[in-house]
């Protein structure tokens, strides 16, 4: 989940490496480090506990200089966050390595290497890589061969870059389960775990495939498949003009991304919809024909993406008449499941690199699904490349660790999938038109809803001292309550739970007292009366209610109930609209509590480890 950057150039690469780390910091941020080879051919390394800023300050105090280098921002999996566990790790002041992922057989390798005289200075799994490469070099004296031999002994997931002091104009790269991309320059080349890191220096990229080992020098790039055969991988030019490093007028990326949702959603819809419904090409060439065969949909995802899948299940069965299951990827991948005939496998992930989702896709492909569809925000990601069909959410780069615009655009993608599946089934022509028009109105509705920000900011004060919160919803708003609770947990560290409102009396009602805020998601649909009864159940027990309601539902604010009126919208769109005030609530609560909103503790953006 960490960030990796590397460079081989003629110029000093320190600033390129540090800027790359700043851009990747959202992926992992408990410690950071850099190692370069200068004109004196000496390995210079600086590592720090904490964020990239601390590393940059250390480098400013004690400048490094070098034209070949590697850098890393860490999200610890093995060994606590500390300077000695920060990457790059070195072996005998010769080999330096940065690594993303987990080496599962590290303990066994460590004890063998220790018996052979290698001295370990950290608790990480990563350090075995440095020593392994050095050991192999003693017999081959060829860095490429040494790395190939070393990686053949590793089990687990990795993206890595290796530097050898005695071969100063070369970097070795390897990928298995963690993304790795080469950035092509003129007379210089780069590497990173995400192209975003390299946008200031290049727009031309080569994505390594699973099992690839590559070497880059200033002028050459040589890539080898897992069996050691030279291979060519396509060069892709990115048109990304968006400077993700810029917060604009916003205090945090999360707030910026919340406010970008109307634009993100209109980008998601563009060119995919006309008055009659979803265009045939929306899910890829030939997808429309394939979708006609589908009788069942299996959705797999994690975290926020899982919540979007849960919403889709309500839509899919109610509107398209297609049965649907939704499962957490880390569960699906380790159990035996039964695939119904004519099933579609849908995976959802912002980054397309979520380790569990990717593993679930790989498993799913062996189980007999008709086809696989990825709903994803990152073109060229592993999930997209390995799925038969892909729907790109076009949300733009999302930096805040707590997902916002990726979620709402996933919902839009799933809504379009429902329309596409419904075409040949229960959705009549008129209903298709109605739903297409509703989707088209969405960006405007989102704009309207965001106007509530000042009201919600005031409300957030009530939560400053709270330790717990309960979120309630019914129907497709139940997953939205779950997403609201997750957001609050992630960034404000308040313990929050979501319940289907009908479940209250089966347990959670016991928790309700004056210290427990209860947030209710209450659009004006056919479940409103039921929900109103649930609200009364809470009131009778002295709970303080915060009700996000449709303005036409006419809930009234009173001493024990604050009502936040939302604009009336098409019933189908409520999960998307009601997400926004809950995002804003968690954001403003986190700001009041003074947490690190964009980089909350213990989390990272792109969960590329299991
Ligand atoms: N497993 C390695 C460590 O704990 C790498 C973690 C990461 O991907 O940042 O150092």
Coordinates of C-alpha atoms and ligand atoms in Angstrom, one line a residue:
X1 CA 0.0 0.0 0.0
X2 CA 3.1 2.2 0.2
X3 CA 4.4 4.5 -2.4
X4 CA 7.6 3.8 -4.4
X5 CA 9.5 6.1 -6.7
X6 CA 12.8 5.6 -8.5
X7 CA 14.9 7.4 -11.1
X8 CA 18.0 6.9 -13.3
X9 CA 19.1 10.2 -14.8
X10 CA 22.0 12.5 -15.5
X11 CA 20.6 15.3 -13.3
X12 CA 20.2 15.3 -9.5
X13 CA 17.0 13.2 -8.8
X14 CA 16.4 14.1 -5.1
X15 CA 13.6 16.6 -5.8
X16 CA 11.9 14.3 -8.3
X17 CA 11.9 11.5 -5.7
X18 CA 10.6 13.7 -3.0
X19 CA 7.9 15.2 -5.1
X20 CA 6.9 11.7 -6.2
X21 CA 6.6 10.6 -2.6
X22 CA 4.5 13.7 -1.8
X23 CA 2.1 12.6 -4.5
X24 CA 2.0 9.1 -3.3
X25 CA 1.7 9.9 0.4
X26 CA -2.0 9.1 0.4
X27 CA -1.1 5.5 -0.1
X28 CA 0.9 5.1 3.1
X29 CA 2.4 7.6 5.4
X30 CA 3.9 6.2 8.6
X31 CA 7.5 6.7 7.6
X32 CA 9.5 7.5 4.6
X33 CA 13.0 7.2 3.2
X34 CA 15.3 7.8 0.2
X35 CA 18.6 6.4 -1.0
X36 CA 20.7 7.8 -3.8
X37 CA 24.0 7.2 -5.5
X38 CA 26.0 10.4 -5.9
X39 CA 29.0 11.1 -8.1
X40 CA 31.2 9.6 -5.4
X41 CA 29.4 6.3 -6.0
X42 CA 28.5 6.1 -2.3
X43 CA 25.1 5.0 -1.1
X44 CA 23.5 7.9 0.8
X45 CA 20.3 7.1 2.7
X46 CA 17.9 9.2 4.9
X47 CA 14.9 7.7 6.6
X48 CA 12.4 9.3 9.0
X49 CA 9.5 8.3 11.2
X50 CA 6.4 10.3 10.0
X51 CA 5.4 12.0 6.9
X52 CA 7.3 12.9 3.7
X53 CA 7.5 16.5 5.0
X54 CA 9.8 15.3 7.8
X55 CA 11.9 13.5 5.3
X56 CA 12.1 16.5 3.0
X57 CA 13.1 18.7 6.0
X58 CA 15.8 16.2 6.9
X59 CA 17.1 16.3 3.4
X60 CA 17.1 20.1 3.3
X61 CA 19.1 20.2 6.5
X62 CA 21.6 17.6 5.3
X63 CA 21.4 17.7 1.5
X64 CA 21.9 14.5 -0.6
X65 CA 22.9 14.5 -4.2
X66 CA 22.6 11.7 -6.7
X67 CA 21.5 10.8 -10.2
X68 CA 20.2 7.3 -9.4
X69 CA 17.9 6.8 -6.5
X70 CA 14.9 5.1 -4.9
X71 CA 12.4 6.4 -2.4
X72 CA 9.5 5.0 -0.3
X73 CA 6.6 6.1 1.9
X74 CA 5.6 3.2 4.1
X75 CA 2.4 1.6 5.5
X76 CA 3.8 -0.8 7.9
X77 CA 2.8 -4.5 7.8
X78 CA 5.7 -6.1 9.5
X79 CA 7.5 -4.2 12.3
X80 CA 6.2 -1.0 13.8
X81 CA 6.5 2.3 12.1
X82 CA 10.0 3.5 13.0
X83 CA 13.2 4.9 11.4
X84 CA 14.9 1.5 11.5
X85 CA 12.0 -0.2 9.8
X86 CA 11.6 2.5 7.2
X87 CA 12.7 1.7 3.6
X88 CA 15.0 1.6 1.7
X89 CA 16.6 -1.4 3.4
X90 CA 20.2 -2.2 2.6
X91 CA 22.4 -5.2 2.6
X92 CA 26.1 -4.6 3.4
X93 CA 26.0 -1.0 2.2
X94 CA 25.7 -2.3 -1.3
X95 CA 22.1 -3.3 -2.2
X96 CA 19.2 -1.0 -1.4
X97 CA 15.5 -2.0 -1.8
X98 CA 12.1 -0.4 -1.6
X99 CA 9.1 -2.7 -1.5
X100 CA 5.3 -2.6 -1.5
X101 CA 3.5 -5.6 -0.2
X102 CA 4.2 -8.6 2.0
X103 CA 6.8 -11.4 1.7
X104 CA 4.9 -14.3 3.3
X105 CA 7.9 -16.6 3.7
X106 CA 10.1 -13.9 5.2
X107 CA 10.6 -15.7 8.5
X108 CA 12.1 -18.8 6.9
X109 CA 14.3 -16.8 4.5
X110 CA 15.4 -14.6 7.4
X111 CA 16.7 -17.5 9.5
X112 CA 18.5 -19.1 6.5
X113 CA 20.1 -15.8 5.7
X114 CA 21.1 -15.2 9.3
X115 CA 22.7 -18.7 9.4
X116 CA 24.7 -17.6 6.3
X117 CA 26.0 -14.6 8.1
X118 CA 23.7 -11.8 7.0
X119 CA 22.9 -9.2 9.7
X120 CA 19.4 -7.9 9.9
X121 CA 18.8 -4.4 11.2
X122 CA 15.0 -4.2 11.0
X123 CA 11.9 -6.2 11.8
X124 CA 10.5 -5.9 8.3
X125 CA 9.8 -8.7 5.8
X126 CA 11.3 -6.4 3.2
X127 CA 14.9 -6.7 4.5
X128 CA 15.2 -10.3 3.3
X129 CA 15.0 -9.1 -0.3
X130 CA 18.1 -6.9 0.1
X131 CA 20.1 -9.8 1.6
X132 CA 18.8 -12.4 -0.9
X133 CA 19.8 -10.2 -3.8
X134 CA 23.2 -9.7 -2.4
X135 CA 23.7 -13.4 -1.7
X136 CA 22.7 -14.2 -5.3
X137 CA 25.1 -11.6 -6.6
X138 CA 27.9 -13.3 -4.9
X139 CA 27.4 -16.2 -7.3
X140 CA 26.2 -14.6 -10.5
X141 CA 27.7 -11.1 -10.4
X142 CA 24.8 -10.0 -12.7
X143 CA 22.2 -7.8 -11.0
X144 CA 19.4 -8.9 -13.3
X145 CA 20.1 -12.6 -12.7
X146 CA 20.5 -12.1 -9.0
X147 CA 17.1 -10.3 -8.8
X148 CA 15.4 -13.0 -10.9
X149 CA 16.8 -15.7 -8.6
X150 CA 15.8 -13.8 -5.6
X151 CA 12.2 -13.2 -6.6
X152 CA 11.8 -16.8 -7.5
X153 CA 12.3 -17.6 -3.8
X154 CA 9.7 -15.1 -2.6
X155 CA 6.1 -16.0 -1.8
X156 CA 3.6 -13.2 -1.3
X157 CA 2.9 -9.8 -3.0
X158 CA 5.4 -7.3 -4.1
X159 CA 6.3 -4.4 -6.2
X160 CA 10.0 -3.5 -5.6
X161 CA 12.9 -1.5 -6.9
X162 CA 16.5 -2.5 -6.3
X163 CA 19.6 -0.4 -6.5
X164 CA 23.2 -1.8 -6.5
X165 CA 26.0 0.5 -5.6
X166 CA 28.4 -1.3 -7.9
X167 CA 26.1 -0.9 -10.9
X168 CA 25.2 2.7 -10.4
X169 CA 23.2 3.5 -13.5
X170 CA 20.7 0.7 -13.3
X171 CA 17.5 0.0 -11.4
X172 CA 15.9 -3.4 -11.1
X173 CA 12.1 -3.7 -10.8
X174 CA 9.8 -6.6 -10.0
X175 CA 6.1 -7.0 -9.8
X176 CA 3.8 -9.6 -8.3
X177 CA 0.5 -8.5 -6.9
X178 CA 1.5 -4.9 -6.4
X179 CA 1.4 -2.3 -9.2
X180 CA 4.6 -1.0 -10.8
X181 CA 4.9 1.4 -13.7
X182 CA 7.9 2.6 -15.7
X183 CA 7.9 6.3 -16.7
X184 CA 9.8 7.0 -19.9
X185 CA 11.9 10.2 -20.2
X186 CA 14.4 11.4 -22.7
X187 CA 17.8 10.2 -21.6
X188 CA 16.4 9.3 -18.2
X189 CA 13.9 6.8 -16.9
X190 CA 11.7 6.5 -13.9
X191 CA 9.7 4.0 -11.9
X192 CA 6.8 4.3 -9.5
X193 CA 3.9 2.3 -7.9
X194 CA 1.4 4.8 -9.4
X195 CA 1.9 7.0 -12.5
X196 CA 0.6 10.0 -10.5
X197 CA 4.0 10.2 -8.9
X198 CA 5.8 10.8 -12.2
X199 CA 3.4 13.2 -13.9
X200 CA 5.8 16.1 -13.3
X201 CA 8.5 14.3 -15.4
X202 CA 6.7 12.2 -18.0
X203 CA 3.4 11.2 -19.5
X204 CA 4.6 8.0 -21.2
X205 CA 4.2 4.8 -19.1
X206 CA 4.8 1.1 -19.3
X207 CA 2.8 -1.0 -16.9
X208 CA 4.6 -4.1 -15.7
X209 CA 2.5 -7.3 -15.8
X210 CA 2.3 -10.0 -13.1
X211 CA 5.6 -11.7 -12.6
X212 CA 7.6 -9.3 -14.7
X213 CA 11.2 -8.3 -13.8
X214 CA 12.6 -5.3 -15.5
X215 CA 15.8 -3.3 -15.6
X216 CA 16.0 0.4 -16.5
X217 CA 19.0 2.5 -17.3
X218 CA 19.0 6.1 -18.6
X219 CA 18.5 4.9 -22.1
X220 CA 17.1 1.4 -22.0
X221 CA 14.2 -0.5 -20.6
X222 CA 14.3 -4.3 -20.7
X223 CA 11.4 -6.4 -19.4
X224 CA 11.3 -10.1 -18.8
X225 CA 8.4 -12.3 -18.0
X226 CA 8.3 -14.6 -15.0
X227 CA 10.0 -17.4 -16.9
X228 CA 12.9 -15.0 -17.9
X229 CA 11.9 -14.4 -21.5
X230 CA 12.3 -10.9 -22.9
X231 CA 8.9 -9.3 -23.5
X232 CA 7.6 -6.0 -24.8
X233 CA 4.8 -4.2 -23.0
X234 CA 2.8 -1.4 -24.6
X235 CA 3.7 2.2 -24.0
X236 CA 0.7 4.2 -22.9
X237 CA 0.4 7.9 -23.0
X238 CA -1.7 9.5 -20.3
X239 CA -3.8 12.5 -21.0
X240 CA -4.1 13.2 -17.3
X241 CA -4.0 17.0 -17.0
X242 CA -5.5 17.1 -13.6
X243 CA -3.0 18.1 -11.0
X244 CA -3.9 15.9 -8.1
X245 CA -1.3 17.6 -5.9
X246 CA -3.4 20.8 -5.7
X247 CA -6.1 21.3 -3.1
X248 CA -7.3 24.5 -4.7
X249 CA -9.2 26.7 -2.3
X250 CA -10.2 23.7 -0.1
X251 CA -8.6 23.0 3.3
X252 CA -8.5 19.2 2.6
X253 CA -8.5 16.9 -0.4
X254 CA -11.6 15.2 1.1
X255 CA -13.6 18.4 1.0
X256 CA -12.4 19.2 -2.5
X257 CA -13.4 15.7 -3.6
X258 CA -16.9 16.0 -2.0
X259 CA -17.5 19.2 -3.9
X260 CA -16.2 17.7 -7.2
X261 CA -19.0 15.1 -7.2
X262 CA -21.4 17.0 -9.5
X263 CA -18.6 17.2 -12.1
X264 CA -17.3 13.7 -11.5
X265 CA -20.8 12.3 -11.9
X266 CA -21.4 14.3 -15.1
X267 CA -18.1 12.9 -16.5
X268 CA -19.3 9.4 -15.5
X269 CA -22.5 9.9 -17.5
X270 CA -21.0 11.5 -20.5
X271 CA -21.5 9.7 -23.8
X272 CA -23.1 6.7 -22.1
X273 CA -26.7 7.7 -22.0
X274 CA -29.4 9.0 -24.3
X275 CA -33.1 9.7 -23.6
X276 CA -34.0 6.1 -24.2
X277 CA -31.4 4.7 -21.8
X278 CA -27.9 3.4 -21.6
X279 CA -26.0 3.1 -24.9
X280 CA -24.9 -0.3 -26.0
X281 CA -21.2 0.4 -25.9
X282 CA -21.2 1.5 -22.3
X283 CA -19.8 -1.7 -20.9
X284 CA -17.5 -2.4 -23.8
X285 CA -17.7 -4.0 -27.2
X286 CA -20.2 -6.9 -27.3
X287 CA -21.2 -6.3 -23.7
X288 CA -24.9 -5.6 -24.6
X289 CA -25.2 -9.1 -26.1
X290 CA -23.5 -10.7 -23.2
X291 CA -25.7 -8.9 -20.7
X292 CA -28.8 -10.3 -22.3
X293 CA -27.8 -13.8 -21.2
X294 CA -27.3 -12.8 -17.6
X295 CA -29.8 -14.2 -15.0
X296 CA -27.7 -13.5 -11.9
X297 CA -25.1 -11.0 -10.7
X298 CA -22.4 -11.6 -8.1
X299 CA -20.8 -8.4 -6.9
X300 CA -17.5 -8.5 -5.0
X301 CA -15.8 -5.6 -3.3
X302 CA -14.3 -4.2 -0.1
X303 CA -15.1 -1.3 2.2
X304 CA -16.8 1.7 0.6
X305 CA -17.0 -0.2 -2.8
X306 CA -18.8 -3.0 -1.0
X307 CA -21.5 -0.5 0.1
X308 CA -22.0 0.6 -3.5
X309 CA -22.6 -3.0 -4.4
X310 CA -25.1 -3.4 -1.6
X311 CA -27.1 -0.5 -3.0
X312 CA -27.0 -2.0 -6.5
X313 CA -28.5 -5.2 -5.2
X314 CA -31.7 -3.4 -4.2
X315 CA -31.8 -1.7 -7.6
X316 CA -31.0 -4.8 -9.6
X317 CA -33.7 -7.0 -8.1
X318 CA -36.4 -4.3 -7.9
X319 CA -35.8 -2.7 -11.3
X320 CA -34.1 -5.1 -13.6
X321 CA -35.6 -8.3 -12.1
X322 CA -32.1 -9.9 -11.9
X323 CA -31.1 -11.7 -8.8
X324 CA -28.0 -10.3 -7.1
X325 CA -25.6 -11.3 -4.3
X326 CA -23.0 -9.0 -2.9
X327 CA -20.0 -10.3 -0.9
X328 CA -16.8 -8.9 0.7
X329 CA -13.8 -9.9 -1.3
X330 CA -11.8 -11.2 1.6
X331 CA -14.6 -13.7 2.4
X332 CA -15.4 -14.7 -1.1
X333 CA -11.8 -15.6 -2.0
X334 CA -11.4 -18.1 0.9
X335 CA -14.7 -20.0 0.7
X336 CA -16.2 -22.4 -1.7
X337 CA -19.1 -20.8 -3.5
X338 CA -21.7 -22.1 -5.9
X339 CA -22.1 -20.2 -9.2
X340 CA -25.6 -20.0 -10.6
X341 CA -26.0 -20.6 -14.3
X342 CA -25.6 -17.5 -16.5
X343 CA -24.0 -15.4 -13.8
X344 CA -22.1 -12.1 -14.2
X345 CA -19.1 -11.4 -11.9
X346 CA -18.8 -7.7 -11.0
X347 CA -15.8 -6.4 -9.0
X348 CA -15.7 -2.9 -7.7
X349 CA -12.6 -1.0 -6.6
X350 CA -11.5 2.6 -6.8
X351 CA -7.8 1.8 -7.4
X352 CA -8.3 -1.4 -9.3
X353 CA -5.4 -2.8 -7.2
X354 CA -7.3 -3.8 -4.0
X355 CA -5.5 -7.1 -3.2
X356 CA -8.5 -9.0 -2.0
X357 CA -10.8 -7.9 -4.8
X358 CA -8.1 -8.8 -7.4
X359 CA -7.7 -12.3 -5.8
X360 CA -11.5 -12.7 -5.8
X361 CA -11.6 -11.9 -9.5
X362 CA -8.8 -14.3 -10.3
X363 CA -10.7 -17.0 -8.4
X364 CA -14.0 -16.1 -9.9
X365 CA -12.5 -16.5 -13.4
X366 CA -12.0 -20.2 -12.7
X367 CA -15.5 -20.8 -11.5
X368 CA -17.6 -20.5 -14.7
X369 CA -19.1 -17.0 -14.7
X370 CA -20.3 -15.9 -18.1
X371 CA -18.1 -12.9 -18.0
X372 CA -16.4 -10.5 -15.5
X373 CA -16.9 -6.7 -15.3
X374 CA -14.7 -4.3 -13.3
X375 CA -16.1 -1.0 -12.0
X376 CA -13.0 1.0 -11.4
X377 CA -11.5 4.5 -11.3
X378 CA -8.0 3.8 -12.6
X379 CA -7.5 2.9 -16.3
X380 CA -4.8 0.3 -16.8
X381 CA -5.1 -1.0 -13.3
X382 CA -4.8 -4.7 -12.7
X383 CA -8.5 -5.2 -12.1
X384 CA -9.4 -3.5 -15.4
X385 CA -6.7 -5.4 -17.3
X386 CA -7.7 -8.8 -16.0
X387 CA -11.5 -8.4 -16.4
X388 CA -13.4 -9.1 -19.6
X389 CA -15.4 -5.9 -19.4
X390 CA -14.7 -2.6 -17.6
X391 CA -16.6 0.4 -16.7
X392 CA -14.4 3.4 -15.8
X393 CA -16.0 5.7 -13.3
X394 CA -14.0 8.8 -14.4
X395 CA -14.1 10.4 -11.0
X396 CA -10.6 11.8 -11.4
X397 CA -7.8 11.1 -9.0
X398 CA -9.0 10.6 -5.5
X399 CA -6.5 11.6 -2.9
X400 CA -8.4 11.6 0.4
X401 CA -8.1 8.2 2.0
X402 CA -11.9 8.3 2.9
X403 CA -13.5 7.6 -0.5
X404 CA -16.2 10.1 -1.6
X405 CA -16.4 10.8 -5.3
X406 CA -15.3 7.3 -6.2
X407 CA -18.3 6.0 -4.3
X408 CA -20.9 8.1 -5.9
X409 CA -19.5 7.5 -9.4
X410 CA -19.5 3.7 -8.7
X411 CA -23.2 4.1 -7.8
X412 CA -23.8 5.8 -11.1
X413 CA -21.9 3.0 -13.0
X414 CA -24.0 0.4 -11.2
X415 CA -27.2 2.3 -11.9
X416 CA -26.3 2.2 -15.6
X417 CA -25.6 -1.5 -15.3
X418 CA -29.1 -1.9 -13.9
X419 CA -30.5 0.0 -16.9
X420 CA -28.5 -2.2 -19.3
X421 CA -29.6 -5.4 -17.6
X422 CA -33.2 -4.2 -17.4
X423 CA -33.4 -3.5 -21.2
X424 CA -34.2 -7.0 -22.2
X425 CA -36.2 -7.7 -19.0
X426 CA -38.6 -6.0 -16.7
X427 CA -37.8 -2.4 -17.5
X428 CA -40.2 -1.1 -20.1
X429 CA -39.4 1.6 -22.6
X430 CA -41.1 4.3 -20.6
X431 CA -39.4 3.3 -17.3
X432 CA -36.0 3.3 -19.1
X433 CA -36.7 6.8 -20.3
X434 CA -37.8 8.0 -16.9
X435 CA -34.7 6.5 -15.2
X436 CA -32.3 7.9 -17.9
X437 CA -33.8 11.3 -17.3
X438 CA -33.4 11.0 -13.5
X439 CA -29.7 10.1 -14.0
X440 CA -29.2 13.1 -16.3
X441 CA -30.6 15.3 -13.6
X442 CA -28.2 14.0 -11.0
X443 CA -25.3 16.5 -11.3
X444 CA -27.7 19.4 -10.7
X445 CA -29.3 17.6 -7.7
X446 CA -25.9 17.0 -6.2
X447 CA -25.0 20.7 -6.6
X448 CA -28.3 21.6 -4.8
X449 CA -27.5 19.1 -2.0
X450 CA -24.0 20.5 -1.4
X451 CA -25.6 23.9 -0.5
X452 CA -26.4 22.2 2.8
X453 CA -22.7 22.3 3.8
X454 CA -23.0 25.3 6.2
X455 CA -26.0 23.7 7.9
X456 CA -24.1 20.5 8.4
X457 CA -21.0 22.3 9.6
X458 CA -23.1 23.7 12.4
X459 CA -24.6 20.4 13.3
X460 CA -21.2 18.8 13.5
X461 CA -20.5 20.7 16.7
X462 CA -22.9 18.4 18.5
X463 CA -20.6 15.4 17.8
X464 CA -17.3 16.9 19.0
X465 CA -17.4 15.1 22.3
X466 CA -19.3 11.9 21.3
X467 CA -17.8 8.5 21.5
X468 CA -20.4 6.6 19.6
X469 CA -23.1 7.1 16.9
X470 CA -25.8 5.0 15.3
X471 CA -26.8 5.3 11.7
X472 CA -30.2 4.0 10.6
X473 CA -31.7 3.4 7.1
X474 CA -34.1 1.1 5.4
X475 CA -34.1 -0.4 1.9
X476 CA -31.4 1.0 -0.4
X477 CA -30.7 3.6 2.3
X478 CA -29.4 0.9 4.7
X479 CA -26.1 0.6 2.8
X480 CA -26.0 4.4 2.8
X481 CA -26.3 4.4 6.6
X482 CA -23.4 1.8 6.6
X483 CA -21.3 4.1 4.4
X484 CA -22.1 7.1 6.6
X485 CA -21.0 5.1 9.7
X486 CA -17.8 4.0 7.9
X487 CA -16.9 7.6 7.0
X488 CA -17.4 8.8 10.5
X489 CA -15.2 5.9 11.9
X490 CA -12.5 6.4 9.3
X491 CA -11.8 10.1 9.8
X492 CA -13.2 11.2 13.1
X493 CA -12.4 7.9 15.0
X494 CA -15.9 7.9 16.6
X495 CA -17.2 4.4 16.9
X496 CA -20.2 4.3 14.6
X497 CA -22.5 1.5 13.6
X498 CA -25.2 1.2 11.0
X499 CA -28.4 -0.8 11.4
X500 CA -31.3 -1.5 9.1
X501 CA -34.0 0.5 11.1
X502 CA -36.2 -2.5 11.4
X503 CA -33.5 -4.3 13.4
X504 CA -33.5 -1.7 16.2
X505 CA -35.7 -3.7 18.5
X506 CA -33.7 -6.8 18.0
X507 CA -30.8 -5.4 20.0
X508 CA -29.4 -2.0 19.3
X509 CA -32.3 -0.2 21.1
X510 CA -30.5 -1.2 24.3
X511 CA -27.7 1.2 23.4
X512 CA -29.9 4.3 23.2
X513 CA -29.6 7.0 25.7
X514 CA -29.0 10.8 25.7
X515 CA -25.3 10.3 24.8
X516 CA -26.0 8.3 21.7
X517 CA -26.6 10.4 18.6
X518 CA -28.8 8.6 16.0
X519 CA -28.5 9.6 12.4
X520 CA -31.5 8.6 10.2
X521 CA -31.5 8.6 6.4
X522 CA -35.1 9.3 5.5
X523 CA -36.0 9.9 1.9
X524 CA -39.7 10.2 1.1
X525 CA -40.4 6.7 -0.2
X526 CA -42.8 3.9 0.6
X527 CA -40.7 2.9 3.7
X528 CA -41.1 6.4 5.2
X529 CA -44.0 5.4 7.5
X530 CA -42.1 2.4 8.8
X531 CA -39.1 4.6 9.4
X532 CA -41.2 7.2 11.2
X533 CA -42.2 4.4 13.6
X534 CA -38.5 3.5 14.2
X535 CA -37.8 7.2 14.9
X536 CA -40.6 7.2 17.5
X537 CA -39.0 4.1 19.1
X538 CA -35.8 6.0 19.5
X539 CA -37.5 9.1 20.8
X540 CA -39.3 7.1 23.5
X541 CA -35.9 6.1 24.9
X542 CA -34.4 9.5 25.1
X543 CA -32.1 9.4 22.1
X544 CA -31.0 12.5 20.2
X545 CA -32.0 12.2 16.5
X546 CA -30.5 13.8 13.4
X547 CA -32.8 13.1 10.5
X548 CA -31.8 13.7 6.9
X549 CA -35.2 13.9 5.3
X550 CA -36.8 14.7 2.0
X551 CA -38.3 18.2 2.4
X552 CA -41.6 16.9 1.2
X553 CA -41.7 14.4 4.2
X554 CA -42.4 17.4 6.6
X555 CA -40.5 16.2 9.6
X556 CA -40.3 19.0 12.2
X557 CA -37.2 19.9 14.2
X558 CA -37.9 19.7 17.9
X559 CA -35.9 19.4 21.2
X560 CA -34.9 15.8 20.6
X561 CA -34.8 15.8 16.8
X562 CA -32.8 17.9 14.3
X563 CA -34.2 17.7 10.8
X564 CA -32.0 18.5 7.8
X565 CA -34.2 18.9 4.7
X566 CA -32.9 17.6 1.4
X567 CA -34.2 18.6 -2.0
X568 CA -36.9 16.3 -3.3
X569 CA -35.5 14.0 -5.9
X570 CA -36.4 10.9 -7.9
X571 CA -36.8 8.0 -5.6
X572 CA -34.2 6.0 -7.5
X573 CA -31.4 8.5 -6.9
X574 CA -31.8 8.9 -3.1
X575 CA -28.8 6.7 -2.2
X576 CA -26.5 8.9 -4.2
X577 CA -28.0 12.2 -3.0
X578 CA -28.2 11.2 0.7
X579 CA -24.5 10.1 0.7
X580 CA -23.4 13.7 0.4
X581 CA -24.7 15.1 3.7
X582 CA -23.3 12.1 5.5
X583 CA -19.8 12.7 3.9
X584 CA -20.0 16.4 4.9
X585 CA -21.0 15.4 8.4
X586 CA -18.1 13.1 9.0
X587 CA -15.8 15.7 7.4
X588 CA -16.8 18.6 9.6
X589 CA -16.8 16.4 12.7
X590 CA -13.3 15.3 11.9
X591 CA -12.2 18.9 11.4
X592 CA -13.6 19.8 14.8
X593 CA -11.9 16.9 16.5
X594 CA -8.6 17.9 14.8
X595 CA -7.8 14.6 13.2
X596 CA -5.8 14.2 10.0
X597 CA -8.7 14.2 7.6
X598 CA -6.9 13.2 4.4
X599 CA -4.6 10.7 6.0
X600 CA -6.4 9.2 9.0
X601 CA -4.4 7.0 11.3
X602 CA -3.7 3.4 10.4
X603 CA -5.3 3.6 7.0
X604 CA -4.0 3.9 3.5
X605 CA -5.7 4.6 0.2
X606 CA -5.0 1.8 -2.1
X607 CA -5.1 -1.5 -0.1
X608 CA -2.7 -3.6 -2.1
X609 CA -2.0 -6.0 0.7
X610 CA -4.2 -8.7 1.9
Ligands
LIG1 N1 5.8 -5.2 4.3 C1 6.6 -4.0 4.1 C2 6.9 -3.4 5.5 O1 6.1 -3.6 6.4 C3 6.1 -3.0 3.1 C4 4.9 -2.3 3.6 C5 4.4 -1.3 2.6 O2 3.8 -1.8 1.5 O3 4.5 -0.1 2.8 O4 7.8 -2.6 5.6

